[in-house]
Coordinates of C-alpha atoms in Angstrom, one line a residue:
A1131 CA 8.1 -1.5 -7.2
A1132 CA 8.4 0.4 -10.5
Y1133 CA 5.0 1.9 -10.1
Y1134 CA 5.9 3.2 -6.6
K1135 CA 9.3 4.4 -7.8
H1136 CA 7.6 6.5 -10.5
L1137 CA 4.8 7.7 -8.2
M1138 CA 6.9 8.9 -5.2
P1139 CA 8.5 12.1 -6.6
S1140 CA 5.1 13.6 -7.5
V1141 CA 3.6 12.4 -4.2
V1142 CA 6.3 14.1 -2.2
K1143 CA 6.1 17.2 -4.3
G1144 CA 2.3 17.4 -3.9
L1145 CA 2.4 16.5 -0.2
L1146 CA 5.0 19.2 0.6
A1147 CA 2.9 21.8 -1.3
A1148 CA -0.2 20.7 0.6
I1149 CA 1.7 21.0 3.9
D1150 CA 3.2 24.4 3.1
G1151 CA -0.3 25.6 1.8
G1152 CA -2.0 24.6 5.1
Q1153 CA -4.3 22.0 3.4
L1154 CA -3.3 19.4 6.0
G1155 CA -3.7 21.6 9.0
S1156 CA -1.9 24.6 10.3
D1157 CA 0.6 22.6 12.4
V1158 CA 1.9 19.4 10.7
R1159 CA 4.6 17.9 13.0
G1160 CA 7.0 15.0 12.9
G1161 CA 5.4 11.7 13.6
E1162 CA 2.2 12.4 11.7
I1163 CA 1.2 9.7 9.2
F1164 CA -0.8 10.3 6.0
L1165 CA -2.4 7.6 3.8
L1166 CA -2.6 8.3 0.1
R1167 CA -4.4 6.3 -2.6
R1168 CA -4.0 6.4 -6.4
D1169 CA -5.8 3.7 -8.4
A1170 CA -4.7 0.4 -6.8
L1171 CA -1.7 1.9 -5.0
L1172 CA -1.7 2.8 -1.3
V1173 CA 1.1 4.9 0.1
M1174 CA 1.8 5.6 3.7
V1175 CA 3.7 8.8 4.3
Q1176 CA 5.2 9.6 7.7
V1177 CA 6.5 13.1 8.5
L1178 CA 9.8 12.4 10.2
E1179 CA 10.7 16.0 11.1
R1180 CA 9.8 19.5 10.1
G1181 CA 11.2 22.9 10.8
C1182 CA 13.3 25.9 9.6
G1183 CA 11.8 25.6 6.1
F1184 CA 12.3 21.9 5.5
T1185 CA 10.2 18.8 5.8
Q1186 CA 11.6 15.2 5.9
V1187 CA 9.2 12.4 5.0
L1188 CA 9.3 8.7 4.7
C1189 CA 7.2 7.1 2.0
K1190 CA 6.2 3.4 2.0
G1191 CA 4.3 1.7 -0.8
L1192 CA 1.8 -0.8 0.6
E1193 CA 1.1 -4.3 -0.9
L1194 CA 1.0 -3.9 -4.6
Q1195 CA -0.1 -7.5 -5.2
E1196 CA -3.8 -7.4 -4.9
T1197 CA -5.1 -9.9 -2.5
S1198 CA -8.7 -10.2 -1.3
C1199 CA -8.0 -8.3 1.9
H1200 CA -6.1 -5.6 0.1
H1201 CA -9.0 -5.2 -2.3
V1202 CA -11.5 -4.8 0.6
E1203 CA -9.2 -2.3 2.5
A1204 CA -8.5 -0.2 -0.6
G1205 CA -12.2 -0.2 -1.4
A1206 CA -13.1 1.0 2.1
V1207 CA -10.4 3.8 1.8
E1208 CA -11.7 4.8 -1.6
E1209 CA -15.3 5.0 -0.3
I1210 CA -14.4 7.2 2.6
M1211 CA -12.2 9.5 0.5
D1212 CA -14.7 9.8 -2.3
S1213 CA -17.5 10.7 0.1
A1214 CA -15.5 13.3 2.0
L1215 CA -13.7 14.9 -0.9
G1216 CA -16.7 15.4 -3.2
D1217 CA -16.2 12.6 -5.7
C1218 CA -18.8 10.3 -4.1
T1219 CA -20.1 7.6 -6.4
L1220 CA -21.4 5.4 -3.7
S1221 CA -24.9 6.0 -2.4
S1222 CA -24.1 4.3 0.9
A1223 CA -21.7 7.0 2.0
P1224 CA -22.9 9.0 4.9
P1225 CA -23.0 12.8 4.6
A1226 CA -19.9 14.6 5.7
L1227 CA -20.4 16.8 8.8
P1228 CA -17.7 19.4 9.5
W1229 CA -17.6 18.6 13.3
K1230 CA -17.9 14.8 13.2
N1231 CA -16.2 11.9 11.5
P1232 CA -19.2 10.2 9.7
W1233 CA -17.2 6.9 9.6
T1234 CA -17.3 6.1 13.3
I1235 CA -15.6 2.8 13.1
N1236 CA -12.4 4.0 11.5
T1237 CA -9.8 6.7 12.2
L1238 CA -9.3 8.0 8.6
E1239 CA -10.0 11.7 8.2
P1240 CA -9.9 12.8 4.6
L1241 CA -8.1 16.1 4.2
T1242 CA -7.3 17.0 0.6
K1243 CA -6.5 15.8 -2.9
I1244 CA -2.8 15.8 -4.0
P1245 CA -2.0 15.6 -7.7
A1246 CA 0.2 12.7 -8.6
T1247 CA 1.4 11.1 -11.8
V1248 CA 2.0 7.4 -12.3
Y1249 CA 2.1 4.9 -15.1
S1250 CA -1.4 3.6 -15.9
L1251 CA -2.4 0.3 -14.2
A1252 CA -4.4 -1.3 -16.9
D1253 CA -5.1 -4.9 -17.6
T1254 CA -4.9 -5.2 -21.4
Q1255 CA -5.6 -8.4 -23.2
L1256 CA -4.8 -9.1 -26.8
T1257 CA -7.0 -12.1 -27.1
G1258 CA -8.8 -12.0 -30.4
I1259 CA -6.4 -9.4 -31.8
I1260 CA -3.0 -11.1 -32.3
D1261 CA -4.5 -14.6 -32.9
R1262 CA -6.5 -13.5 -36.0
S1263 CA -4.9 -14.5 -39.2
E1264 CA -5.1 -11.0 -40.8
N1265 CA -3.3 -9.5 -37.8
A1266 CA -0.8 -12.3 -37.5
D1267 CA 0.6 -11.4 -40.9
E1268 CA 1.2 -7.8 -39.7
L1269 CA 2.7 -8.7 -36.4
P1270 CA 6.4 -8.7 -37.5
R1271 CA 6.0 -5.1 -38.9
F1272 CA 4.3 -3.9 -35.7
F1273 CA 6.9 -5.5 -33.5
A1274 CA 9.7 -3.8 -35.5
R1275 CA 8.0 -0.4 -35.1
A1276 CA 7.5 -1.0 -31.4
L1277 CA 11.1 -2.0 -30.9
L1278 CA 12.4 1.1 -32.8
W1279 CA 10.1 3.3 -30.7
L1280 CA 11.5 1.9 -27.5
L1281 CA 15.1 2.4 -28.6

């Protein structure tokens, strides 16, 4: 939940700028739903209402705990987005045609990139670092510095 809490302000800011700039179409209306992806995070954003210079959105973070189905879904979303938005790293992606959705078995239509900031989601392991004897002697000093840095 902390990742989504940190992500949402920049997502909303970027999404509203994209809506106002016409990157999501010329007529975004209430009820439209957008799916955003950042690393392992999927966010569903629904436009609740729009008019007279304001836009009201509802953001929902989707399944942060990675399960096998989440991994497959997120991978498929990433493959579609990368191929359509120019960061294609997968050779299996079909070429994007301006008049046809090349992914005929889904309803995703990649529109744009939105800048968003979030804490890094990294799996860091200290195996082999803190259990070595020469590092174990320095651990109390490092811990004290880290604690002072946090305070």
